[in-house]
Structures are given as C-alpha cells and as structure tokens.
Coordinates of C-alpha atoms and ligand atoms in Angstrom, one line a residue:
M198 CA 16.5 -21.7 -26.2
L199 CA 13.7 -19.5 -26.7
T200 CA 10.3 -19.6 -24.7
E201 CA 7.2 -19.0 -26.7
R202 CA 6.1 -16.2 -24.3
S203 CA 9.5 -13.9 -24.2
L204 CA 12.1 -12.9 -26.5
I205 CA 14.2 -13.4 -24.1
R206 CA 16.8 -16.3 -23.9
I207 CA 16.8 -18.5 -20.9
T208 CA 18.6 -21.7 -19.9
S209 CA 16.9 -24.9 -18.7
T210 CA 17.5 -24.7 -14.8
E211 CA 15.6 -21.4 -15.4
Q212 CA 12.9 -22.8 -17.0
D213 CA 12.9 -25.4 -14.0
M214 CA 12.5 -22.6 -11.7
L215 CA 10.2 -20.6 -13.5
D216 CA 8.0 -23.5 -13.7
K217 CA 8.2 -24.0 -9.5
L218 CA 7.5 -20.4 -9.2
Q219 CA 4.4 -20.2 -11.4
V220 CA 3.1 -23.0 -9.3
L221 CA 3.9 -21.0 -6.1
S222 CA 2.1 -17.8 -7.2
A223 CA -0.6 -19.8 -8.3
K224 CA -0.8 -20.8 -4.8
S225 CA -0.8 -17.5 -2.9
G226 CA -3.9 -16.0 -5.0
S227 CA -3.7 -12.3 -5.8
H228 CA -0.8 -11.5 -3.3
S229 CA 2.8 -12.8 -3.7
P230 CA 4.2 -15.3 -2.0
S231 CA 6.0 -14.2 1.4
L232 CA 9.8 -14.5 1.4
G233 CA 9.7 -17.0 3.8
T234 CA 7.1 -19.1 1.9
M235 CA 9.3 -18.8 -1.1
Q236 CA 12.6 -19.9 0.5
Q237 CA 11.0 -22.7 1.8
A238 CA 9.3 -23.6 -1.6
I239 CA 12.6 -23.1 -3.7
P240 CA 15.6 -23.1 -1.1
E241 CA 17.7 -22.4 -4.5
I242 CA 16.5 -19.0 -4.8
N243 CA 18.6 -16.4 -3.1
I244 CA 16.6 -13.1 -2.5
E245 CA 18.9 -10.3 -1.9
I246 CA 16.8 -7.3 -2.4
D247 CA 12.7 -7.5 -1.9
A248 CA 11.5 -5.0 -4.0
C249 CA 8.1 -6.6 -4.1
Y250 CA 6.9 -5.7 -0.6
L251 CA 6.4 -1.8 -0.6
S252 CA 7.9 -0.8 2.7
N253 CA 10.2 2.2 3.7
P254 CA 13.6 0.4 4.8
L255 CA 14.9 3.5 6.4
A256 CA 11.4 3.8 8.6
T257 CA 11.9 0.0 9.8
D258 CA 15.6 1.0 10.7
L259 CA 14.4 3.9 12.6
F260 CA 11.4 2.1 14.2
W261 CA 14.2 -0.6 15.2
T262 CA 16.5 1.6 16.6
H263 CA 13.6 2.9 19.3
F264 CA 12.4 -0.3 20.3
N265 CA 16.1 -1.5 20.6
A266 CA 16.6 1.5 23.1
D267 CA 13.2 1.3 25.1
V268 CA 13.5 -2.4 25.6
L269 CA 17.1 -2.4 26.7
A270 CA 15.9 0.7 29.1
D271 CA 12.7 -1.4 30.4
P272 CA 13.4 -5.1 30.1
Q273 CA 9.9 -5.8 31.2
L274 CA 8.5 -3.9 28.3
F275 CA 8.5 -6.9 25.7
K276 CA 7.6 -9.5 28.5
R277 CA 4.8 -7.2 28.9
M278 CA 3.6 -6.8 25.4
L279 CA 3.7 -10.8 25.2
E280 CA 1.8 -11.2 28.4
A281 CA -0.8 -8.5 28.6
Y282 CA -3.8 -7.5 26.4
P283 CA -2.8 -4.7 24.4
S284 CA -5.3 -1.6 25.3
Q285 CA -8.9 -1.6 23.7
N286 CA -9.4 0.2 20.4
R287 CA -10.8 3.2 22.3
A288 CA -7.7 3.7 24.3
I289 CA -5.1 3.4 21.1
A290 CA -7.5 6.0 19.4
E291 CA -7.0 8.4 22.3
R292 CA -3.8 8.1 21.9
L293 CA -3.6 8.6 18.2
S294 CA -6.1 11.2 17.9
E295 CA -3.2 14.0 19.0
A296 CA -0.6 12.6 16.7
I297 CA -2.9 12.9 13.7
D298 CA -5.1 16.1 15.0
I299 CA -8.8 14.2 14.7
E300 CA -11.1 13.5 17.6
P301 CA -10.9 10.1 19.2
N302 CA -14.3 9.1 18.4
R303 CA -13.6 9.5 14.7
I304 CA -10.8 6.8 14.8
F305 CA -11.2 3.0 14.0
I306 CA -8.0 1.2 14.9
A307 CA -7.5 -1.7 12.9
N308 CA -5.2 -4.6 13.0
G309 CA -3.6 -3.6 9.5
A310 CA -5.5 -1.3 7.1
T311 CA -6.8 -4.5 5.6
E312 CA -9.1 -5.1 8.6
A313 CA -10.8 -1.6 8.3
I314 CA -11.3 -2.4 4.5
Q315 CA -13.0 -5.7 5.5
A316 CA -14.8 -3.8 8.3
I317 CA -16.2 -1.2 6.5
I318 CA -17.3 -3.0 3.1
H319 CA -19.2 -5.7 5.7
N320 CA -20.8 -2.8 7.7
F321 CA -21.2 0.0 5.3
S322 CA -21.6 -0.9 1.8
Y323 CA -23.4 -3.2 -0.8
H324 CA -22.5 -2.3 -4.2
L325 CA -18.8 -1.0 -4.8
H326 CA -17.9 0.9 -7.6
I327 CA -13.8 0.4 -7.9
S328 CA -11.0 1.7 -10.2
T329 CA -8.9 -0.6 -11.6
P330 CA -6.2 -2.0 -11.5
T331 CA -6.6 -1.8 -7.7
F332 CA -5.4 -3.0 -4.4
S333 CA -7.3 -6.6 -4.5
P334 CA -9.0 -6.7 -1.0
Y335 CA -11.3 -4.0 -2.2
Y336 CA -13.1 -6.2 -4.8
E337 CA -12.0 -9.8 -2.9
F338 CA -13.6 -9.2 0.5
A339 CA -16.9 -8.0 -1.3
G340 CA -17.8 -11.9 -1.7
A341 CA -21.3 -13.4 -3.1
D342 CA -23.7 -11.3 -1.2
R343 CA -22.2 -7.9 -2.6
Q344 CA -22.3 -6.6 -6.0
V345 CA -18.7 -4.7 -7.3
T346 CA -18.6 -2.7 -10.6
T347 CA -15.6 -1.0 -12.2
F348 CA -14.0 2.2 -13.5
Q349 CA -11.1 1.6 -16.1
L350 CA -8.0 3.4 -15.8
D351 CA -6.3 3.8 -18.8
A352 CA -2.5 3.3 -18.8
D353 CA -2.1 5.8 -22.2
D354 CA -3.3 8.6 -19.7
N355 CA -1.0 7.6 -16.7
F356 CA -3.9 5.7 -15.0
R357 CA -5.2 9.5 -14.2
V358 CA -8.8 9.8 -12.7
D359 CA -10.8 11.9 -14.7
P360 CA -13.0 13.5 -12.4
E361 CA -16.2 13.9 -14.8
E362 CA -15.7 10.6 -16.2
Y363 CA -15.1 9.1 -12.6
V364 CA -18.3 10.6 -11.5
Q365 CA -20.9 9.7 -13.8
S366 CA -19.4 6.2 -14.1
V367 CA -20.2 6.2 -10.3
L368 CA -23.6 7.4 -10.6
R369 CA -24.4 5.3 -13.8
S370 CA -23.1 2.0 -11.7
G371 CA -25.9 2.7 -9.1
A372 CA -23.1 1.8 -6.4
D373 CA -23.7 3.0 -2.8
T374 CA -20.1 2.8 -2.5
A375 CA -17.0 4.5 -4.3
V376 CA -13.3 3.3 -3.7
L377 CA -10.6 6.1 -4.6
I378 CA -6.8 5.2 -3.4
S379 CA -4.5 7.9 -3.8
P380 CA -1.7 7.7 -4.5
N381 CA -2.9 4.5 -6.3
N382 CA -1.6 0.8 -5.9
P383 CA -0.2 -0.2 -8.3
D384 CA 0.3 2.7 -10.5
G385 CA 0.9 5.6 -8.3
Y386 CA -1.2 8.2 -9.2
L387 CA -1.9 10.9 -7.2
I388 CA -5.8 12.6 -7.6
P389 CA -5.1 16.4 -7.3
D390 CA -6.7 17.8 -4.1
N391 CA -9.0 20.2 -6.6
D392 CA -10.1 16.9 -8.3
L393 CA -10.8 15.2 -5.2
E394 CA -12.9 18.1 -3.7
W395 CA -14.8 17.9 -6.9
I396 CA -15.4 14.4 -6.9
L397 CA -16.7 14.1 -3.3
S398 CA -18.8 17.1 -3.8
K399 CA -20.9 15.4 -6.5
L400 CA -20.8 11.9 -4.6
S401 CA -22.5 13.3 -1.3
G402 CA -25.4 11.3 -2.0
L403 CA -23.0 7.8 -1.9
R404 CA -23.7 5.9 1.4
T405 CA -19.8 5.6 1.7
I406 CA -17.1 6.8 0.3
I407 CA -13.5 5.1 1.1
V408 CA -10.3 7.5 0.4
D409 CA -7.3 5.3 0.7
E410 CA -4.4 7.4 1.5
S411 CA -1.7 4.6 2.6
F412 CA 1.1 6.0 0.3
V413 CA 0.1 9.5 0.9
H414 CA 3.3 10.0 2.7
F415 CA 5.7 9.7 -0.3
A416 CA 3.2 12.1 -2.4
A417 CA 4.7 15.7 -3.1
R418 CA 1.4 17.4 -1.5
P419 CA 1.7 21.0 0.1
T420 CA 1.1 20.4 4.1
L421 CA 1.0 22.8 6.9
N422 CA 3.6 23.4 9.3
G423 CA 5.8 20.5 8.1
E424 CA 3.0 18.0 9.1
L425 CA 2.9 15.0 7.5
P426 CA 0.2 14.9 4.3
T427 CA -3.3 13.5 5.1
L428 CA -6.7 13.8 4.1
T429 CA -8.4 13.1 7.0
G430 CA -9.6 16.5 7.7
I431 CA -12.4 15.9 4.5
T432 CA -14.0 13.0 6.9
E433 CA -15.4 16.4 9.0
R434 CA -16.7 18.1 5.7
F435 CA -18.3 15.0 4.1
E436 CA -19.9 12.7 6.4
N437 CA -20.0 9.6 3.8
V438 CA -16.5 9.9 3.5
T439 CA -14.0 7.3 5.2
V440 CA -10.3 7.8 5.2
V441 CA -8.1 4.5 5.2
K442 CA -4.5 4.5 6.1
S443 CA -2.0 1.8 6.4
M444 CA 0.9 2.3 8.4
S445 CA 2.7 -0.6 7.1
K446 CA 4.5 1.0 3.8
D447 CA 5.5 4.4 4.9
F448 CA 6.5 3.2 8.4
G449 CA 8.0 -0.2 7.1
I450 CA 6.3 -2.2 9.6
A451 CA 3.9 -4.5 7.9
G452 CA 4.5 -7.2 10.2
I453 CA 3.2 -6.0 13.3
R454 CA -0.3 -5.2 11.7
A455 CA -1.3 -1.3 12.3
G456 CA -3.7 1.1 10.6
Y457 CA -6.6 2.6 11.0
A458 CA -9.7 4.3 9.7
I459 CA -11.5 7.7 10.1
M460 CA -14.9 8.0 9.7
R461 CA -18.4 9.8 11.5
P462 CA -18.4 9.1 15.1
E463 CA -22.1 6.7 14.8
R464 CA -19.8 4.5 12.7
V465 CA -16.9 3.9 14.7
T466 CA -19.7 2.8 17.5
Q467 CA -21.3 0.6 15.2
L468 CA -18.0 -1.4 14.3
L469 CA -17.1 -1.4 18.1
E470 CA -20.1 -2.8 19.0
S471 CA -19.8 -5.8 16.9
G472 CA -16.2 -6.6 18.0
Y473 CA -12.7 -5.0 17.6
L474 CA -11.9 -4.8 21.0
W475 CA -8.4 -6.0 21.5
N476 CA -7.7 -6.2 17.6
T477 CA -4.1 -5.1 17.6
S478 CA -1.0 -6.4 19.2
G479 CA 1.3 -4.9 22.1
I480 CA 3.8 -4.5 19.3
A481 CA 1.4 -2.3 17.4
E482 CA 0.1 -0.5 20.6
Y483 CA 3.8 0.4 21.0
F484 CA 3.9 2.0 17.5
F485 CA 1.2 4.2 18.0
S486 CA 2.6 5.0 21.2
L487 CA 6.1 6.3 19.2
F488 CA 4.0 7.7 16.4
G489 CA 2.5 10.3 19.2
R490 CA 6.0 11.5 20.4
P491 CA 7.3 14.6 18.5
D492 CA 11.0 13.4 18.9
F493 CA 9.9 10.1 16.8
L494 CA 8.0 12.3 14.2
V495 CA 10.8 14.8 13.7
E496 CA 13.3 11.8 12.9
Y497 CA 10.6 10.3 10.8
R498 CA 10.3 12.9 8.6
T499 CA 14.0 13.7 8.2
E500 CA 14.1 9.6 7.1
L501 CA 11.0 10.5 4.8
T502 CA 12.9 12.8 3.2
K503 CA 16.0 11.1 2.5
Y504 CA 14.0 8.7 1.3
K505 CA 12.0 10.4 -1.1
N506 CA 15.0 11.5 -2.8
Y507 CA 16.1 8.0 -3.2
I508 CA 12.9 7.6 -4.7
D509 CA 13.2 10.6 -7.1
R510 CA 16.7 9.5 -8.2
F511 CA 15.3 5.9 -8.8
T512 CA 12.4 7.3 -11.1
A513 CA 15.0 9.8 -12.7
A514 CA 17.3 7.1 -13.9
S515 CA 14.4 4.6 -14.7
A516 CA 12.6 7.4 -17.1
K517 CA 16.1 7.0 -19.1
F518 CA 14.9 3.6 -19.9
D519 CA 14.1 3.3 -23.2
F520 CA 13.5 -0.7 -23.1
V521 CA 10.6 -0.2 -20.9
R522 CA 8.2 2.3 -19.9
A523 CA 8.1 3.5 -16.5
F524 CA 5.0 5.3 -15.1
D525 CA 5.2 8.7 -13.2
T526 CA 4.6 8.1 -9.3
S527 CA 3.7 9.7 -6.2
A528 CA 4.2 6.6 -4.6
N529 CA 7.6 4.5 -3.3
F530 CA 6.9 2.1 -6.0
Q531 CA 6.8 2.6 -10.1
L532 CA 5.1 0.5 -12.4
M533 CA 6.7 -0.6 -15.6
Q534 CA 5.4 -1.7 -18.7
M535 CA 7.7 -4.3 -20.6
P536 CA 8.4 -4.3 -24.3
N537 CA 6.4 -5.8 -27.1
D538 CA 6.2 -9.7 -26.6
V539 CA 8.3 -9.9 -23.5
S540 CA 6.5 -11.6 -20.6
A541 CA 6.6 -9.9 -17.1
E542 CA 6.5 -13.4 -15.6
V543 CA 9.6 -14.3 -17.2
V544 CA 11.3 -11.4 -16.2
T545 CA 10.3 -11.1 -12.9
A546 CA 11.9 -14.8 -12.5
L547 CA 15.1 -13.9 -14.2
L548 CA 15.3 -11.1 -11.6
L549 CA 15.2 -13.2 -8.6
L550 CA 17.2 -16.2 -10.5
R551 CA 20.1 -14.2 -12.0
H552 CA 20.1 -11.1 -9.6
G553 CA 18.2 -11.9 -6.4
V554 CA 16.0 -9.1 -6.9
Y555 CA 12.1 -9.9 -6.3
V556 CA 9.8 -8.1 -7.7
R557 CA 5.9 -7.9 -8.1
S558 CA 4.7 -9.2 -11.8
C559 CA 1.5 -7.7 -12.1
G560 CA -0.5 -10.6 -14.3
D561 CA -3.1 -11.2 -12.0
K562 CA -4.1 -7.6 -11.3
I563 CA -7.7 -6.9 -12.8
G564 CA -7.7 -4.1 -15.5
L565 CA -4.0 -3.8 -16.1
N566 CA -3.6 -5.0 -19.5
G567 CA -0.3 -5.9 -20.9
E568 CA 2.8 -7.0 -19.1
F569 CA 3.7 -4.8 -16.2
L570 CA 6.3 -5.0 -13.2
R571 CA 5.8 -3.0 -10.1
V572 CA 8.8 -2.4 -8.3
A573 CA 9.3 -1.4 -5.1
I574 CA 11.7 1.5 -4.4
R575 CA 14.5 0.8 -1.5
T576 CA 17.9 2.3 -0.5
E577 CA 20.5 3.9 -2.6
S578 CA 22.5 0.9 -2.8
E579 CA 19.6 -1.5 -3.9
N580 CA 17.9 0.9 -6.1
E581 CA 21.2 0.9 -8.3
K582 CA 21.4 -3.0 -8.3
I583 CA 17.5 -3.1 -9.0
L584 CA 17.9 -0.8 -11.8
S585 CA 21.0 -2.3 -13.3
A586 CA 19.4 -6.1 -13.1
V587 CA 16.2 -4.5 -15.1
S588 CA 18.8 -3.2 -17.7
E589 CA 20.6 -5.9 -17.8
I590 CA 17.5 -8.5 -18.6
L591 CA 15.8 -6.1 -20.7
S592 CA 18.2 -3.8 -22.9
Ligands
PLP632 C1 -1.1 -2.5 1.6 C2 -2.3 -1.8 1.5 C3 -3.4 -1.8 2.4 C4 -3.4 -2.5 3.6 O1 -2.3 -2.3 4.5 P1 -2.3 -3.0 5.8 O2 -0.7 -3.7 5.8 O3 -3.2 -3.9 5.8 O4 -2.0 -2.2 6.5 C5 -4.6 -0.9 2.0 N1 -4.5 0.1 1.0 C6 -3.5 -0.2 0.0 C7 -3.9 0.6 -1.4 C8 -2.4 -0.9 0.2 O5 -1.5 -1.1 -0.8

C-alpha cells in the first residue's frame, strides 16, 4: 500500500499505529511525548533506543556510579534529600561558582535552563527577536503581552548566522531582546567566537541578549588548560548578555532539573527578590556539588572525549548517506533532511515500529520548511542500529 504523503510502502497495521502516534504527538504540543507517555498510550511499541531526547548516555552512567557509591557510603544521604529542603538559590550558586569560575552573585540557579529562560523573558524582555528554527520555549513563554519577531536561518547555508544580516535584522525589528543559541537546537550550528563577539559589540544598545550555550560542551571550541568550553566570561564584558546553560544534555540528567544562567548581579538580585528560593531539589543540589569536585570533572572530561569520538564516527557515517542530507553539527544530535516526497513523520513512525528507534520528527518546528528528522547521537552500538535503521527505511 502506498500512502499519499510518502513514497514508502507501509502495511495497514503500521498505518493504524501511525494514526495513534499522530494523535499522541498532537497532544504533547511542541515537545515530543515522553517515553512513559508513549508506552502507556501505545503498549505495542517497544522503544529500544531513545534518539529523541538529547542526552549524553556516558555522563548519565558516570552520575549514576557516583550517586550509588555515595548513597552506599552514607545511607542517610538519600533520605535527607527527601526529607530536607535543598539549599537556597544563593548557597548553591556559591558552590557552583568555583566550578565555573564565575562570581556567585552573577549566578542564577534554575530548575532546568527552561526555568531560567522563563525568568529572563518575563523580567528582562518585552520584544524578543529569535532565530528560527529554535528551541520553542523562547517564543512560547513570551505569552500574549510580549512581541516576538524572527530571523530566518537558511538550510541551504547550513543554518549559519550571518553576522551582518543578523545584526541588521535585530536592529530593524526594534526588539529589546535577542536570542542566540550556539550550538543551535535543532541544527547544531555553532556561531564562531569572532562572529559572536562582533554581534554582541553591535548590539550593546539592547536591553537583553540571551546566549544559550546548553550544547557547548560538544562543540570543538578551544579552551584554556583543558577546562570545559564556556562563554560565561562574556557577561563581564557585555552587561546586557545573559548566558543560559542547561545541564540536562551534556551531563545526561534531564530528570533532575538542573540549570543556571549568568547575568549581571542586579538582575540576579531582582529575580531572587521575586521568588526562586528553593527552586531546585536535593538531587539537583547533589549534582551541583558533584560538578564542583575535581575528580568528577576529570572523569567527566574523559567520558566527554569518548562521546565526542562517537559523535564524530556517527556524522562521518551519515555524511556518506546519499538518500538523506545530514547537516554538519557541533552538538550531540544531527538534523537530517528527507528525500523529496518522503514524509519525516512517516519515517519517524516506521523507525519506531520496525526498529524501536525513537527520533524527533521536526514537522512542528517553526522556520524549518521541509521534512526533517533530528537524531540524537548515542553509544556506539546504539548508533550503529540507528544508522542502519535509517538506511534500511530510506535507501
Ligand atoms: C533542552 C534545552 C534547554 C533546556 O533544558 P533544561 O532541561 O530545562 O535544562 C535550553 N536550551 C536549549 C537550546 C535546549 O535544547
């Protein structure tokens, strides 16, 4: 049987599942349904590989190893996490300060970077200029009383942010806030340091510039003394810049909700005076302490190097595909454009039904015109299965 929307042959059972999946993803809005939600709604689906959520699996294992060892060594540790309040925002900022080498009064601790994004938009922005495609909270959290305008990135130019065009677009829009995500989600484009410097220097008149570096650990950026790459230093030179950082993807811990933002001290104070006192949890606090431990950081860097090799091997293999266009990426995922007349949604469903591989269909991404999949890069054995599943369906 041939469907209208795809040149791929599918059976009627597969068509039924496809319909169910469509209903489910319509219900979850602009984010994918969680694994739990999906398995509950469609028990026939057996998800073997989660290549939808953008998580570093090696870092999850590393966290888990430490957590287990520490709980074994001190059986009261986990109970205290349940029973007691976590430390206050400023106290956790003190602890993070050393690990990221930023003064504590510039650090706003968040319940995941998503909370920092919400706080910044609601307090320091009126009119946002975003680059599309983008991470959806940047426009969804704007609400009805804020304005959003867009700078369209071009797939044919590998989603590159052209500095001159970008600055002109921001200034023409009249926005008081610009959002730059680097590497960007969903395309993985990294804005080179020189371009970013230049952009920030031209936009010093803006009230707020958000630089989201949630995926920066995966990028090949030069660093001092083997430190983790970060742009947080730029907040000292550009007063209007706020750097947002999620820990979910690079540390593989989306479930515990840990993130932060760096901004000028008055802004942190203003946010904390309006709330966010105990906005993390005991487990997130445990993570922030772990992050500050030199032994953990050495191990994390080792795992990160290993994972980056997996990413390189994955992208080298997908570059050889002649049936999809796989975009260059500086993150731990890759955007793939489907061949003509092939629906990304159908391919996503077939990957799930036939191979148990869950990827992100990007049909709902504003500013992504065409049929795209976003595939998270995993461990070596999972990557092999993902790549062979994609090629089996499409080649
Ligand atoms: C996932 C993501 C975030 C938010 O992650 P949290 O889990 O809330 O920390 C922020 N920015 C970008 C670009 C993301 O992809």
